[in-house]
Coordinates of C-alpha atoms in Angstrom, one line a residue:
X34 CA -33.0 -38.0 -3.3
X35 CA -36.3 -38.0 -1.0
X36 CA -34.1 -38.6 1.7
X37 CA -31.8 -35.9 0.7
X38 CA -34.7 -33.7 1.1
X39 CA -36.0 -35.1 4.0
X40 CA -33.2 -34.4 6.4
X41 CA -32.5 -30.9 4.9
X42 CA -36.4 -30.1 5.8
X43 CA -35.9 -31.8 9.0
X44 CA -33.0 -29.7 10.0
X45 CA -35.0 -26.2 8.8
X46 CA -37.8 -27.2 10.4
X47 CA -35.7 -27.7 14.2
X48 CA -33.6 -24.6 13.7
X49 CA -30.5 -26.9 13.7
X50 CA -29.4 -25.6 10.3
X51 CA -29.6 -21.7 11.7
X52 CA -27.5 -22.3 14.6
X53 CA -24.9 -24.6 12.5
X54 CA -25.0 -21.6 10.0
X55 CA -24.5 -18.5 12.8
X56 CA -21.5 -21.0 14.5
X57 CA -19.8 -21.4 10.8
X58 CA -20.3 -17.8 10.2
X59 CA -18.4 -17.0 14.1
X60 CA -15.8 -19.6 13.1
X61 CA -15.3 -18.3 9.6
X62 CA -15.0 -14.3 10.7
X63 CA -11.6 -14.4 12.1
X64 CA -10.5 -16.2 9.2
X65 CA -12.3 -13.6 6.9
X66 CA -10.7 -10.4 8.7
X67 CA -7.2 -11.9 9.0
X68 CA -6.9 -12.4 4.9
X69 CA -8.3 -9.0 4.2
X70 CA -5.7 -7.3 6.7
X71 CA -3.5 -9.4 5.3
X72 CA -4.8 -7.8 1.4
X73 CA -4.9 -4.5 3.1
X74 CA -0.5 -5.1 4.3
X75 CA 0.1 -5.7 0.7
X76 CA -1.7 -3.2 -1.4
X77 CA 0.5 -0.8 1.0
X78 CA 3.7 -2.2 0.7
X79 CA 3.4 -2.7 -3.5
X80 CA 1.9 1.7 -3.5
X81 CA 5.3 2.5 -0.8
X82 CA 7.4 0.5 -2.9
X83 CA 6.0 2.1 -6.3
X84 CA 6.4 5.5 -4.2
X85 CA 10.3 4.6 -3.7
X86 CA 10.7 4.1 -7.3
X87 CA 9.4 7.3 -8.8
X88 CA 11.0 8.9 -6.2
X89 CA 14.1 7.5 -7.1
X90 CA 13.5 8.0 -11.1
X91 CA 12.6 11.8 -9.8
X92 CA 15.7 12.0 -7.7
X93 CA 17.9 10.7 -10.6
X94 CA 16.5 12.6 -13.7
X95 CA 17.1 16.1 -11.7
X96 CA 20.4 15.4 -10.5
X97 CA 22.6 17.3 -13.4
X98 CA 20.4 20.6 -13.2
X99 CA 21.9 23.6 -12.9
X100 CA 19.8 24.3 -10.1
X101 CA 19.5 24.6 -6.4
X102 CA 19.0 21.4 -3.9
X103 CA 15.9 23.0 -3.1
X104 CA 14.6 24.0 -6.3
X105 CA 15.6 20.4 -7.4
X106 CA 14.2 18.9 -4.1
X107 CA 10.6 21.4 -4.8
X108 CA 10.8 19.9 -8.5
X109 CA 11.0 16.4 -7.6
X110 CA 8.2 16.4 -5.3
X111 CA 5.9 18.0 -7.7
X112 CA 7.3 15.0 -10.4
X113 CA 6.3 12.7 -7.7
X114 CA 2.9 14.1 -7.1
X115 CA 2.0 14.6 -10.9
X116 CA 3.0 10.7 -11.5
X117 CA 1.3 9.5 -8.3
X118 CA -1.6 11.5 -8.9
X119 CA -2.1 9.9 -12.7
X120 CA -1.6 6.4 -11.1
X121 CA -4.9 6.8 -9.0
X122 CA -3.2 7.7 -6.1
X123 CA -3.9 11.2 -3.5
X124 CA -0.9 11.2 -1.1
X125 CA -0.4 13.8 1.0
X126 CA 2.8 16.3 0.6
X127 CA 4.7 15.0 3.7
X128 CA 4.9 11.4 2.3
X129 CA 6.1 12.7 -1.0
X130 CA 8.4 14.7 1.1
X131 CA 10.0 11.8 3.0
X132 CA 10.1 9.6 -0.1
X133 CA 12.0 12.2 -2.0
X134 CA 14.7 13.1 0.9
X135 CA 14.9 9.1 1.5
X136 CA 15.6 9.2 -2.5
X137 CA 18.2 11.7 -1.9
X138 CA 19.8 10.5 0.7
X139 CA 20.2 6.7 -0.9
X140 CA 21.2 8.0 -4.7
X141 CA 24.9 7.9 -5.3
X142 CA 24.6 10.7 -8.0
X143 CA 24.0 13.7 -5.0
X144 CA 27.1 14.2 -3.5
X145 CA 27.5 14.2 0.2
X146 CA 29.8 16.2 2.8
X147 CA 31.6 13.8 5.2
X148 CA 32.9 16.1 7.8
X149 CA 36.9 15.4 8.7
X150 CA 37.6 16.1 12.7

């Protein structure tokens, strides 16, 4: 154990342990940022994907409304907001937008006009 202590004191006292420190620490930072980019990539893709899905709930629920695309488009965007908005999450309206026209545009329940040359 004396020995132990002995070379730990010995490598405080020449500075050795600083510089072996500072060199893990430069080795180690690359490492570091890369995982939390990496953390950052997934908490993004898991809130778009959660985004698609009320979006798509939104889309579906207002689909048989007696009401106009635009009122129903309005409608789901504020459904959209509200829910996002009680999950924790401030998006602002031209995401909602684009999640609820890519809802739209994907749901088999709105029709679509295939023009015939």
């Amino acid at each position: 154990m004396k020995v132990i202590n002995d070379v730990v004191e010995w490598l405080v006292q020449t500075g050795l342990l600083s510089v072996l420190a500072i060199f893990l620490l430069k080795q180690l930072k690359p490492v570091l940022d890369n995982k939390a980019e990496h953390a950052s990539t997934e908490q993004s893709k898991a809130l778009w994907t959660l985004l698609e899905q009320v979006a798509d709930m939104a889309v579906a629920s207002l689909v048989s409304q007696d009401k106009s695309g635009r009122e129903k488009f309005d409608e789901a965007s504020m459904i959209v907001n509200d829910v996002m908005k009680k999950q924790g999450y401030k998006l602002d309206s031209k995401t909602i937008h684009t999640a609820v026209q890519s809802a739209y545009e994907k749901s088999e329940l709105t029709p679509t006009k295939i023009k015939e040359d």
